[in-house]
Amino acid sequence: MAYSLAVGFVGITFLVLPYLLLSPLGGRLSILYPPKKVFLFFKIIEVPIIFLAIVAFYFQYVFLALFSVLLMGIQSSLYSPSKYSLIKEVGGKESVAYGTGMFEMMAFLGILLGTIVASFVSDNYRFIIFAGSIFFIAICGVLFTSLIKIPKIKPIETQPINVSINPFTFIVQSFKVCRQYKLLNAAVAGSALFWFIGSMLQMNIVIHGSLIYQLSNTHIGYIVSGVAVCLGVGSWLAGMYISPKNASLLMLVGLIGMTLILVFLGFFPLSLSIFSVLIALLAICGGLFQVTCLSMLQKNAKDRPVGDLFAYLNLVTFVLILIGSGFFSGITWLFDQNSYYVFICMAIFSFLASIYYLFLAKKNQFSIFVQ
């Protein structure tokens, strides 16, 4: 238990806090400099950080290992807006939806692959395997980033930067700026809601699987891995088939589907096989909803710097992830780790969001994309 709490504390402190504090600066960098150069610079910086982590593990320097995790959090928070900005730069406005879907699919599959590799390395720990794996991944990141091709097109004129890099001021100013554009705040809220529910779901699967089905950590890992695969499938489907004509439909199918599945999970005792199928469908619906929100963000940005918007999105997302962790802790504490109540809580938030986005879709003649 103490070990799990320590791991959770490290994750929140050294990975989440950099996104909360440095996302505005990351957005500023993506606007002041070409996104590919920013992305590549921080990918190169990743190599010595990984080397530092290898040294820490070799000599078993705990504080050096924690410091390397903090550096990774800082590094990733600073290049994240530039990374997302490349979707439009590489594929153009016409391919934003497809590019976003493929991007999210590969991200979730990367999470899955990382989980599998980490499990293998931890169960068969050899320092040379661990060091070689993470160093190889870092080098591949630099290589693949350097191979990104940016088409030579006329740059899109954007409005001057008029928001602060102070995270507290930034989030207020960004909200006010996005109100001037059609549905931008709605897109940010939708994507952040996806991670809010997703963070609670990931924690609740562990509780539900162990208490209701008496599953081992290995079997729970299989279910979580399946969630990552199905999120990738949902993201791929959205990227392949989304268009201005059906975007609202895909969004509502994803969100209403999430709501109905969460109701079943919260109110009905289910066999393990049915539970697993519903969790898979929930992940697919989540992928549909998430990619639609991200595509809506980029499509409706017009003359706003996209990097700035993704910095705003990152900040809101990690605030909601922290709130989601608080909700999960509070519910499990109040109801003696009753995982059904957590599913009900998620269903309520998903239902309220469904009503909100159904209203927006109807208000905008069921078109969430600027034509």
PDB file of C-alpha atoms in Angstrom, residues 11-293:
ATOM      1  CA  GLY A  11       3.016  10.620 -10.745  1.00  0.00           C
ATOM      2  CA  ILE A  12       0.919  13.538  -9.534  1.00  0.00           C
ATOM      3  CA  THR A  13       3.793  15.676  -8.291  1.00  0.00           C
ATOM      4  CA  PHE A  14       6.366  15.173 -11.028  1.00  0.00           C
ATOM      5  CA  LEU A  15       4.226  14.496 -14.102  1.00  0.00           C
ATOM      6  CA  VAL A  16       0.971  16.425 -13.556  1.00  0.00           C
ATOM      7  CA  LEU A  17       2.298  19.580 -11.912  1.00  0.00           C
ATOM      8  CA  PRO A  18       4.606  20.502 -14.834  1.00  0.00           C
ATOM      9  CA  TYR A  19       1.567  20.473 -17.134  1.00  0.00           C
ATOM     10  CA  LEU A  20      -0.343  22.693 -14.722  1.00  0.00           C
ATOM     11  CA  LEU A  21       2.481  25.204 -14.354  1.00  0.00           C
ATOM     12  CA  LEU A  22       4.281  25.119 -17.718  1.00  0.00           C
ATOM     13  CA  SER A  23       1.579  24.499 -20.350  1.00  0.00           C
ATOM     14  CA  PRO A  24       1.222  28.250 -21.075  1.00  0.00           C
ATOM     15  CA  LEU A  25       4.970  28.491 -21.714  1.00  0.00           C
ATOM     16  CA  GLY A  26       4.756  25.447 -23.987  1.00  0.00           C
ATOM     17  CA  GLY A  27       1.997  27.163 -25.958  1.00  0.00           C
ATOM     18  CA  ARG A  28       4.091  30.310 -26.262  1.00  0.00           C
ATOM     19  CA  LEU A  29       7.076  28.333 -27.592  1.00  0.00           C
ATOM     20  CA  SER A  30       4.893  26.650 -30.238  1.00  0.00           C
ATOM     21  CA  ILE A  31       3.945  30.097 -31.565  1.00  0.00           C
ATOM     22  CA  LEU A  32       7.290  31.875 -31.334  1.00  0.00           C
ATOM     23  CA  TYR A  33       9.184  29.036 -33.046  1.00  0.00           C
ATOM     24  CA  PRO A  34       8.330  26.424 -35.708  1.00  0.00           C
ATOM     25  CA  PRO A  35       6.560  23.547 -33.916  1.00  0.00           C
ATOM     26  CA  LYS A  36       8.790  20.899 -35.487  1.00  0.00           C
ATOM     27  CA  LYS A  37      11.931  22.633 -34.196  1.00  0.00           C
ATOM     28  CA  VAL A  38      10.460  22.870 -30.694  1.00  0.00           C
ATOM     29  CA  PHE A  39       9.374  19.223 -30.795  1.00  0.00           C
ATOM     30  CA  LEU A  40      12.765  18.044 -32.084  1.00  0.00           C
ATOM     31  CA  PHE A  41      14.691  20.186 -29.574  1.00  0.00           C
ATOM     32  CA  PHE A  42      12.905  18.644 -26.608  1.00  0.00           C
ATOM     33  CA  LYS A  43      13.189  15.162 -28.093  1.00  0.00           C
ATOM     34  CA  ILE A  44      16.954  15.680 -28.231  1.00  0.00           C
ATOM     35  CA  ILE A  45      16.853  16.921 -24.629  1.00  0.00           C
ATOM     36  CA  GLU A  46      15.071  13.677 -23.747  1.00  0.00           C
ATOM     37  CA  VAL A  47      18.217  11.630 -24.485  1.00  0.00           C
ATOM     38  CA  PRO A  48      20.393  13.060 -21.657  1.00  0.00           C
ATOM     39  CA  ILE A  49      17.381  12.903 -19.314  1.00  0.00           C
ATOM     40  CA  ILE A  50      17.057   9.193 -20.070  1.00  0.00           C
ATOM     41  CA  PHE A  51      20.801   8.767 -19.540  1.00  0.00           C
ATOM     42  CA  LEU A  52      20.382  10.453 -16.143  1.00  0.00           C
ATOM     43  CA  ALA A  53      17.627   7.975 -15.276  1.00  0.00           C
ATOM     44  CA  ILE A  54      19.854   5.059 -16.316  1.00  0.00           C
ATOM     45  CA  VAL A  55      22.616   6.308 -14.021  1.00  0.00           C
ATOM     46  CA  ALA A  56      20.090   6.659 -11.191  1.00  0.00           C
ATOM     47  CA  PHE A  57      18.890   3.077 -11.597  1.00  0.00           C
ATOM     48  CA  TYR A  58      22.411   1.687 -11.909  1.00  0.00           C
ATOM     49  CA  PHE A  59      23.607   3.302  -8.674  1.00  0.00           C
ATOM     50  CA  GLN A  60      20.125   3.121  -7.073  1.00  0.00           C
ATOM     51  CA  TYR A  61      20.008   6.873  -6.438  1.00  0.00           C
ATOM     52  CA  VAL A  62      16.339   7.362  -5.579  1.00  0.00           C
ATOM     53  CA  PHE A  63      16.373  11.158  -5.586  1.00  0.00           C
ATOM     54  CA  LEU A  64      18.204  11.267  -8.917  1.00  0.00           C
ATOM     55  CA  ALA A  65      15.552   8.944 -10.373  1.00  0.00           C
ATOM     56  CA  LEU A  66      12.799  11.240  -9.058  1.00  0.00           C
ATOM     57  CA  PHE A  67      14.600  14.232 -10.507  1.00  0.00           C
ATOM     58  CA  SER A  68      14.750  12.556 -13.925  1.00  0.00           C
ATOM     59  CA  VAL A  69      10.984  11.903 -13.726  1.00  0.00           C
ATOM     60  CA  LEU A  70      10.450  15.586 -12.949  1.00  0.00           C
ATOM     61  CA  LEU A  71      12.606  16.561 -15.939  1.00  0.00           C
ATOM     62  CA  MET A  72      10.542  14.252 -18.167  1.00  0.00           C
ATOM     63  CA  GLY A  73       7.371  15.925 -16.949  1.00  0.00           C
ATOM     64  CA  ILE A  74       8.790  19.383 -17.666  1.00  0.00           C
ATOM     65  CA  GLN A  75      10.100  18.345 -21.070  1.00  0.00           C
ATOM     66  CA  SER A  76       6.839  16.740 -22.217  1.00  0.00           C
ATOM     67  CA  SER A  77       4.712  19.646 -20.973  1.00  0.00           C
ATOM     68  CA  LEU A  78       6.812  22.113 -22.965  1.00  0.00           C
ATOM     69  CA  TYR A  79       6.663  20.261 -26.289  1.00  0.00           C
ATOM     70  CA  SER A  80       3.068  18.991 -26.079  1.00  0.00           C
ATOM     71  CA  PRO A  81       1.425  22.061 -27.744  1.00  0.00           C
ATOM     72  CA  SER A  82       3.970  21.962 -30.586  1.00  0.00           C
ATOM     73  CA  LYS A  83       3.335  18.241 -31.058  1.00  0.00           C
ATOM     74  CA  TYR A  84      -0.395  18.796 -31.538  1.00  0.00           C
ATOM     75  CA  SER A  85       0.230  21.847 -33.749  1.00  0.00           C
ATOM     76  CA  LEU A  86       2.049  19.608 -36.224  1.00  0.00           C
ATOM     77  CA  ILE A  87      -1.201  17.807 -37.111  1.00  0.00           C
ATOM     78  CA  LYS A  88      -2.472  20.805 -39.064  1.00  0.00           C
ATOM     79  CA  GLU A  89       0.986  21.752 -40.373  1.00  0.00           C
ATOM     80  CA  VAL A  90       1.653  18.308 -41.816  1.00  0.00           C
ATOM     81  CA  GLY A  91      -1.787  17.456 -43.180  1.00  0.00           C
ATOM     82  CA  GLY A  92      -3.429  20.844 -43.671  1.00  0.00           C
ATOM     83  CA  LYS A  93      -6.913  21.869 -42.579  1.00  0.00           C
ATOM     84  CA  GLU A  94      -8.561  19.200 -44.742  1.00  0.00           C
ATOM     85  CA  SER A  95      -6.813  16.346 -42.911  1.00  0.00           C
ATOM     86  CA  VAL A  96      -7.196  17.594 -39.344  1.00  0.00           C
ATOM     87  CA  ALA A  97      -9.862  15.041 -38.395  1.00  0.00           C
ATOM     88  CA  TYR A  98      -8.009  12.107 -39.962  1.00  0.00           C
ATOM     89  CA  GLY A  99      -4.680  13.233 -38.506  1.00  0.00           C
ATOM     90  CA  THR A 100      -6.179  13.692 -35.052  1.00  0.00           C
ATOM     91  CA  GLY A 101      -7.739  10.230 -35.166  1.00  0.00           C
ATOM     92  CA  MET A 102      -4.492   8.582 -36.219  1.00  0.00           C
ATOM     93  CA  PHE A 103      -2.555  10.610 -33.645  1.00  0.00           C
ATOM     94  CA  GLU A 104      -4.806   9.547 -30.786  1.00  0.00           C
ATOM     95  CA  MET A 105      -4.869   5.930 -31.986  1.00  0.00           C
ATOM     96  CA  MET A 106      -1.071   5.733 -31.978  1.00  0.00           C
ATOM     97  CA  ALA A 107      -0.928   7.463 -28.593  1.00  0.00           C
ATOM     98  CA  PHE A 108      -3.215   4.875 -26.988  1.00  0.00           C
ATOM     99  CA  LEU A 109      -1.398   2.006 -28.674  1.00  0.00           C
ATOM    100  CA  GLY A 110       1.864   3.510 -27.419  1.00  0.00           C
ATOM    101  CA  ILE A 111       0.463   3.496 -23.887  1.00  0.00           C
ATOM    102  CA  LEU A 112      -0.504  -0.150 -24.358  1.00  0.00           C
ATOM    103  CA  LEU A 113       2.908  -1.121 -25.715  1.00  0.00           C
ATOM    104  CA  GLY A 114       4.644   0.783 -22.913  1.00  0.00           C
ATOM    105  CA  THR A 115       2.542  -1.025 -20.305  1.00  0.00           C
ATOM    106  CA  ILE A 116       3.357  -4.418 -21.809  1.00  0.00           C
ATOM    107  CA  VAL A 117       7.082  -3.684 -22.098  1.00  0.00           C
ATOM    108  CA  ALA A 118       7.202  -2.270 -18.567  1.00  0.00           C
ATOM    109  CA  SER A 119       5.482  -5.382 -17.199  1.00  0.00           C
ATOM    110  CA  PHE A 120       7.945  -7.650 -19.012  1.00  0.00           C
ATOM    111  CA  VAL A 121      10.975  -5.660 -17.881  1.00  0.00           C
ATOM    112  CA  SER A 122       9.780  -5.516 -14.252  1.00  0.00           C
ATOM    113  CA  ASP A 123       9.073  -9.263 -14.142  1.00  0.00           C
ATOM    114  CA  ASN A 124      12.380 -10.130 -15.823  1.00  0.00           C
ATOM    115  CA  TYR A 125      14.503  -7.279 -14.555  1.00  0.00           C
ATOM    116  CA  ARG A 126      17.975  -7.009 -15.965  1.00  0.00           C
ATOM    117  CA  PHE A 127      19.633  -3.619 -15.852  1.00  0.00           C
ATOM    118  CA  ILE A 128      20.981  -3.951 -19.382  1.00  0.00           C
ATOM    119  CA  ILE A 129      17.478  -4.747 -20.725  1.00  0.00           C
ATOM    120  CA  PHE A 130      15.930  -1.803 -18.891  1.00  0.00           C
ATOM    121  CA  ALA A 131      18.657   0.664 -19.877  1.00  0.00           C
ATOM    122  CA  GLY A 132      18.776  -0.524 -23.472  1.00  0.00           C
ATOM    123  CA  SER A 133      14.981  -0.324 -23.847  1.00  0.00           C
ATOM    124  CA  ILE A 134      14.494   3.254 -22.648  1.00  0.00           C
ATOM    125  CA  PHE A 135      17.623   4.544 -24.413  1.00  0.00           C
ATOM    126  CA  PHE A 136      16.534   2.898 -27.685  1.00  0.00           C
ATOM    127  CA  ILE A 137      13.070   4.479 -27.369  1.00  0.00           C
ATOM    128  CA  ALA A 138      14.609   7.922 -26.762  1.00  0.00           C
ATOM    129  CA  ILE A 139      16.850   7.615 -29.835  1.00  0.00           C
ATOM    130  CA  CYS A 140      13.900   6.468 -31.957  1.00  0.00           C
ATOM    131  CA  GLY A 141      11.947   9.522 -30.782  1.00  0.00           C
ATOM    132  CA  VAL A 142      14.679  11.843 -32.045  1.00  0.00           C
ATOM    133  CA  LEU A 143      15.001   9.965 -35.334  1.00  0.00           C
ATOM    134  CA  PHE A 144      11.293   9.849 -36.137  1.00  0.00           C
ATOM    135  CA  THR A 145      10.764  13.489 -35.164  1.00  0.00           C
ATOM    136  CA  SER A 146      13.603  14.576 -37.455  1.00  0.00           C
ATOM    137  CA  LEU A 147      11.917  12.724 -40.347  1.00  0.00           C
ATOM    138  CA  ILE A 148       8.679  14.750 -40.102  1.00  0.00           C
ATOM    139  CA  LYS A 149       8.082  16.559 -43.390  1.00  0.00           C
ATOM    140  CA  ILE A 150       6.359  19.949 -43.315  1.00  0.00           C
ATOM    141  CA  PRO A 151       4.817  20.912 -46.699  1.00  0.00           C
ATOM    142  CA  LYS A 152       5.920  24.283 -48.047  1.00  0.00           C
ATOM    143  CA  ILE A 153       2.689  26.238 -47.869  1.00  0.00           C
ATOM    144  CA  LYS A 154       1.837  29.825 -47.137  1.00  0.00           C
ATOM    145  CA  PRO A 155       1.772  30.220 -43.329  1.00  0.00           C
ATOM    146  CA  ILE A 156      -1.567  30.907 -41.714  1.00  0.00           C
ATOM    147  CA  GLU A 157      -1.765  34.393 -40.242  1.00  0.00           C
ATOM    148  CA  THR A 158      -2.660  34.266 -36.590  1.00  0.00           C
ATOM    149  CA  GLN A 159      -3.619  36.881 -34.063  1.00  0.00           C
ATOM    150  CA  PRO A 160      -0.859  38.332 -31.891  1.00  0.00           C
ATOM    151  CA  ILE A 161      -0.183  36.562 -28.599  1.00  0.00           C
ATOM    152  CA  ASN A 162      -2.124  38.379 -25.908  1.00  0.00           C
ATOM    153  CA  VAL A 163      -2.258  35.871 -23.063  1.00  0.00           C
ATOM    154  CA  SER A 164      -0.015  35.517 -20.036  1.00  0.00           C
ATOM    155  CA  ILE A 165       2.256  32.550 -19.327  1.00  0.00           C
ATOM    156  CA  ASN A 166       1.165  32.683 -15.688  1.00  0.00           C
ATOM    157  CA  PRO A 167      -1.010  29.532 -15.480  1.00  0.00           C
ATOM    158  CA  PHE A 168      -3.738  31.136 -13.358  1.00  0.00           C
ATOM    159  CA  THR A 169      -4.024  34.230 -15.553  1.00  0.00           C
ATOM    160  CA  PHE A 170      -3.578  32.152 -18.709  1.00  0.00           C
ATOM    161  CA  ILE A 171      -6.579  29.919 -18.106  1.00  0.00           C
ATOM    162  CA  VAL A 172      -8.888  32.896 -17.453  1.00  0.00           C
ATOM    163  CA  GLN A 173      -7.631  34.857 -20.472  1.00  0.00           C
ATOM    164  CA  SER A 174      -7.812  31.801 -22.734  1.00  0.00           C
ATOM    165  CA  PHE A 175     -11.402  31.149 -21.689  1.00  0.00           C
ATOM    166  CA  LYS A 176     -12.346  34.732 -22.555  1.00  0.00           C
ATOM    167  CA  VAL A 177     -10.540  34.586 -25.906  1.00  0.00           C
ATOM    168  CA  CYS A 178     -12.152  31.252 -26.855  1.00  0.00           C
ATOM    169  CA  ARG A 179     -15.605  32.674 -26.153  1.00  0.00           C
ATOM    170  CA  GLN A 180     -15.114  34.806 -29.260  1.00  0.00           C
ATOM    171  CA  TYR A 181     -14.919  31.689 -31.443  1.00  0.00           C
ATOM    172  CA  LYS A 182     -17.583  29.160 -32.207  1.00  0.00           C
ATOM    173  CA  LEU A 183     -17.577  26.228 -29.789  1.00  0.00           C
ATOM    174  CA  LEU A 184     -13.881  26.385 -28.841  1.00  0.00           C
ATOM    175  CA  ASN A 185     -14.571  26.274 -25.116  1.00  0.00           C
ATOM    176  CA  ALA A 186     -17.037  23.452 -25.732  1.00  0.00           C
ATOM    177  CA  ALA A 187     -14.318  21.485 -27.544  1.00  0.00           C
ATOM    178  CA  VAL A 188     -11.834  22.058 -24.726  1.00  0.00           C
ATOM    179  CA  ALA A 189     -14.412  21.084 -22.101  1.00  0.00           C
ATOM    180  CA  GLY A 190     -15.346  17.910 -24.009  1.00  0.00           C
ATOM    181  CA  SER A 191     -11.781  16.695 -24.405  1.00  0.00           C
ATOM    182  CA  ALA A 192     -10.987  17.467 -20.762  1.00  0.00           C
ATOM    183  CA  LEU A 193     -14.184  15.666 -19.687  1.00  0.00           C
ATOM    184  CA  PHE A 194     -12.974  12.582 -21.574  1.00  0.00           C
ATOM    185  CA  TRP A 195      -9.808  12.491 -19.457  1.00  0.00           C
ATOM    186  CA  PHE A 196     -11.785  13.304 -16.288  1.00  0.00           C
ATOM    187  CA  ILE A 197     -13.962  10.229 -16.813  1.00  0.00           C
ATOM    188  CA  GLY A 198     -11.036   8.197 -18.129  1.00  0.00           C
ATOM    189  CA  SER A 199      -8.902   8.837 -15.054  1.00  0.00           C
ATOM    190  CA  MET A 200     -11.744   7.727 -12.779  1.00  0.00           C
ATOM    191  CA  LEU A 201     -12.409   4.685 -14.966  1.00  0.00           C
ATOM    192  CA  GLN A 202      -8.802   3.521 -14.861  1.00  0.00           C
ATOM    193  CA  MET A 203      -8.717   3.656 -11.063  1.00  0.00           C
ATOM    194  CA  ASN A 204     -12.162   2.094 -10.714  1.00  0.00           C
ATOM    195  CA  ILE A 205     -11.342  -0.874 -12.943  1.00  0.00           C
ATOM    196  CA  VAL A 206      -8.664  -1.838 -10.426  1.00  0.00           C
ATOM    197  CA  ILE A 207     -11.086  -1.630  -7.482  1.00  0.00           C
ATOM    198  CA  HIS A 208     -13.991  -3.262  -9.332  1.00  0.00           C
ATOM    199  CA  GLY A 209     -11.909  -6.070 -10.777  1.00  0.00           C
ATOM    200  CA  SER A 210     -10.313  -7.009  -7.469  1.00  0.00           C
ATOM    201  CA  LEU A 211     -13.369  -6.670  -5.197  1.00  0.00           C
ATOM    202  CA  ILE A 212     -16.196  -7.860  -7.472  1.00  0.00           C
ATOM    203  CA  TYR A 213     -14.438 -10.434  -9.637  1.00  0.00           C
ATOM    204  CA  GLN A 214     -11.408 -11.232  -7.423  1.00  0.00           C
ATOM    205  CA  LEU A 215      -9.083 -10.690 -10.370  1.00  0.00           C
ATOM    206  CA  SER A 216      -5.326 -10.683 -10.026  1.00  0.00           C
ATOM    207  CA  ASN A 217      -3.254  -7.677 -11.006  1.00  0.00           C
ATOM    208  CA  THR A 218      -2.268  -9.507 -14.174  1.00  0.00           C
ATOM    209  CA  HIS A 219      -5.883 -10.001 -15.269  1.00  0.00           C
ATOM    210  CA  ILE A 220      -6.740  -6.410 -14.415  1.00  0.00           C
ATOM    211  CA  GLY A 221      -3.770  -5.398 -16.554  1.00  0.00           C
ATOM    212  CA  TYR A 222      -5.286  -7.347 -19.451  1.00  0.00           C
ATOM    213  CA  ILE A 223      -8.529  -5.368 -19.110  1.00  0.00           C
ATOM    214  CA  VAL A 224      -6.695  -2.024 -18.931  1.00  0.00           C
ATOM    215  CA  SER A 225      -4.664  -3.015 -21.990  1.00  0.00           C
ATOM    216  CA  GLY A 226      -7.900  -3.875 -23.786  1.00  0.00           C
ATOM    217  CA  VAL A 227      -9.222  -0.407 -22.927  1.00  0.00           C
ATOM    218  CA  ALA A 228      -6.178   1.163 -24.589  1.00  0.00           C
ATOM    219  CA  VAL A 229      -6.716  -0.942 -27.729  1.00  0.00           C
ATOM    220  CA  CYS A 230     -10.416  -0.058 -27.918  1.00  0.00           C
ATOM    221  CA  LEU A 231      -9.673   3.645 -27.388  1.00  0.00           C
ATOM    222  CA  GLY A 232      -7.347   3.353 -30.358  1.00  0.00           C
ATOM    223  CA  VAL A 233     -10.098   1.666 -32.390  1.00  0.00           C
ATOM    224  CA  GLY A 234     -12.587   4.404 -31.518  1.00  0.00           C
ATOM    225  CA  SER A 235     -10.024   7.085 -32.411  1.00  0.00           C
ATOM    226  CA  TRP A 236      -9.309   5.363 -35.735  1.00  0.00           C
ATOM    227  CA  LEU A 237     -13.015   5.120 -36.585  1.00  0.00           C
ATOM    228  CA  ALA A 238     -13.531   8.800 -35.821  1.00  0.00           C
ATOM    229  CA  GLY A 239     -10.485   9.801 -37.857  1.00  0.00           C
ATOM    230  CA  MET A 240     -11.573   7.709 -40.830  1.00  0.00           C
ATOM    231  CA  TYR A 241     -15.230   8.680 -41.018  1.00  0.00           C
ATOM    232  CA  ILE A 242     -15.643  12.106 -39.404  1.00  0.00           C
ATOM    233  CA  SER A 243     -16.835  14.936 -41.669  1.00  0.00           C
ATOM    234  CA  PRO A 244     -18.683  18.250 -41.226  1.00  0.00           C
ATOM    235  CA  LYS A 245     -21.930  16.424 -42.017  1.00  0.00           C
ATOM    236  CA  ASN A 246     -21.637  13.659 -39.439  1.00  0.00           C
ATOM    237  CA  ALA A 247     -19.326  15.127 -36.787  1.00  0.00           C
ATOM    238  CA  SER A 248     -22.145  16.030 -34.401  1.00  0.00           C
ATOM    239  CA  LEU A 249     -23.661  12.580 -34.826  1.00  0.00           C
ATOM    240  CA  LEU A 250     -20.350  10.858 -34.023  1.00  0.00           C
ATOM    241  CA  MET A 251     -19.863  13.069 -30.980  1.00  0.00           C
ATOM    242  CA  LEU A 252     -23.346  12.348 -29.631  1.00  0.00           C
ATOM    243  CA  VAL A 253     -23.129   8.621 -30.407  1.00  0.00           C
ATOM    244  CA  GLY A 254     -19.881   8.479 -28.473  1.00  0.00           C
ATOM    245  CA  LEU A 255     -21.117  10.498 -25.505  1.00  0.00           C
ATOM    246  CA  ILE A 256     -24.598   8.956 -25.237  1.00  0.00           C
ATOM    247  CA  GLY A 257     -23.043   5.523 -25.688  1.00  0.00           C
ATOM    248  CA  MET A 258     -20.693   6.255 -22.783  1.00  0.00           C
ATOM    249  CA  THR A 259     -23.633   7.347 -20.635  1.00  0.00           C
ATOM    250  CA  LEU A 260     -25.746   4.244 -21.286  1.00  0.00           C
ATOM    251  CA  ILE A 261     -22.838   1.865 -20.705  1.00  0.00           C
ATOM    252  CA  LEU A 262     -21.876   3.601 -17.443  1.00  0.00           C
ATOM    253  CA  VAL A 263     -25.505   3.281 -16.278  1.00  0.00           C
ATOM    254  CA  PHE A 264     -25.386  -0.474 -16.906  1.00  0.00           C
ATOM    255  CA  LEU A 265     -22.052  -0.763 -15.122  1.00  0.00           C
ATOM    256  CA  GLY A 266     -23.312   1.225 -12.141  1.00  0.00           C
ATOM    257  CA  PHE A 267     -26.754  -0.292 -11.606  1.00  0.00           C
ATOM    258  CA  PHE A 268     -26.516  -3.928 -12.683  1.00  0.00           C
ATOM    259  CA  PRO A 269     -24.366  -6.813 -11.427  1.00  0.00           C
ATOM    260  CA  LEU A 270     -22.746  -8.289 -14.521  1.00  0.00           C
ATOM    261  CA  SER A 271     -20.729 -11.349 -15.340  1.00  0.00           C
ATOM    262  CA  LEU A 272     -17.029 -10.800 -16.018  1.00  0.00           C
ATOM    263  CA  SER A 273     -17.448 -11.429 -19.751  1.00  0.00           C
ATOM    264  CA  ILE A 274     -20.292  -8.919 -20.113  1.00  0.00           C
ATOM    265  CA  PHE A 275     -18.375  -6.415 -17.967  1.00  0.00           C
ATOM    266  CA  SER A 276     -15.330  -6.773 -20.233  1.00  0.00           C
ATOM    267  CA  VAL A 277     -17.413  -6.291 -23.393  1.00  0.00           C
ATOM    268  CA  LEU A 278     -19.099  -3.180 -21.977  1.00  0.00           C
ATOM    269  CA  ILE A 279     -15.747  -1.710 -20.917  1.00  0.00           C
ATOM    270  CA  ALA A 280     -14.465  -2.292 -24.459  1.00  0.00           C
ATOM    271  CA  LEU A 281     -17.522  -0.570 -25.965  1.00  0.00           C
ATOM    272  CA  LEU A 282     -17.140   2.281 -23.463  1.00  0.00           C
ATOM    273  CA  ALA A 283     -13.562   2.804 -24.654  1.00  0.00           C
ATOM    274  CA  ILE A 284     -14.607   2.822 -28.318  1.00  0.00           C
ATOM    275  CA  CYS A 285     -17.313   5.414 -27.589  1.00  0.00           C
ATOM    276  CA  GLY A 286     -14.753   7.450 -25.660  1.00  0.00           C
ATOM    277  CA  GLY A 287     -12.398   7.432 -28.642  1.00  0.00           C
ATOM    278  CA  LEU A 288     -15.189   8.677 -30.915  1.00  0.00           C
ATOM    279  CA  PHE A 289     -16.016  11.511 -28.539  1.00  0.00           C
ATOM    280  CA  GLN A 290     -12.405  12.527 -27.834  1.00  0.00           C
ATOM    281  CA  VAL A 291     -11.278  12.724 -31.470  1.00  0.00           C
ATOM    282  CA  THR A 292     -14.402  14.669 -32.441  1.00  0.00           C
ATOM    283  CA  CYS A 293     -13.672  17.231 -29.719  1.00  0.00           C
TER     284      CYS A 293
END
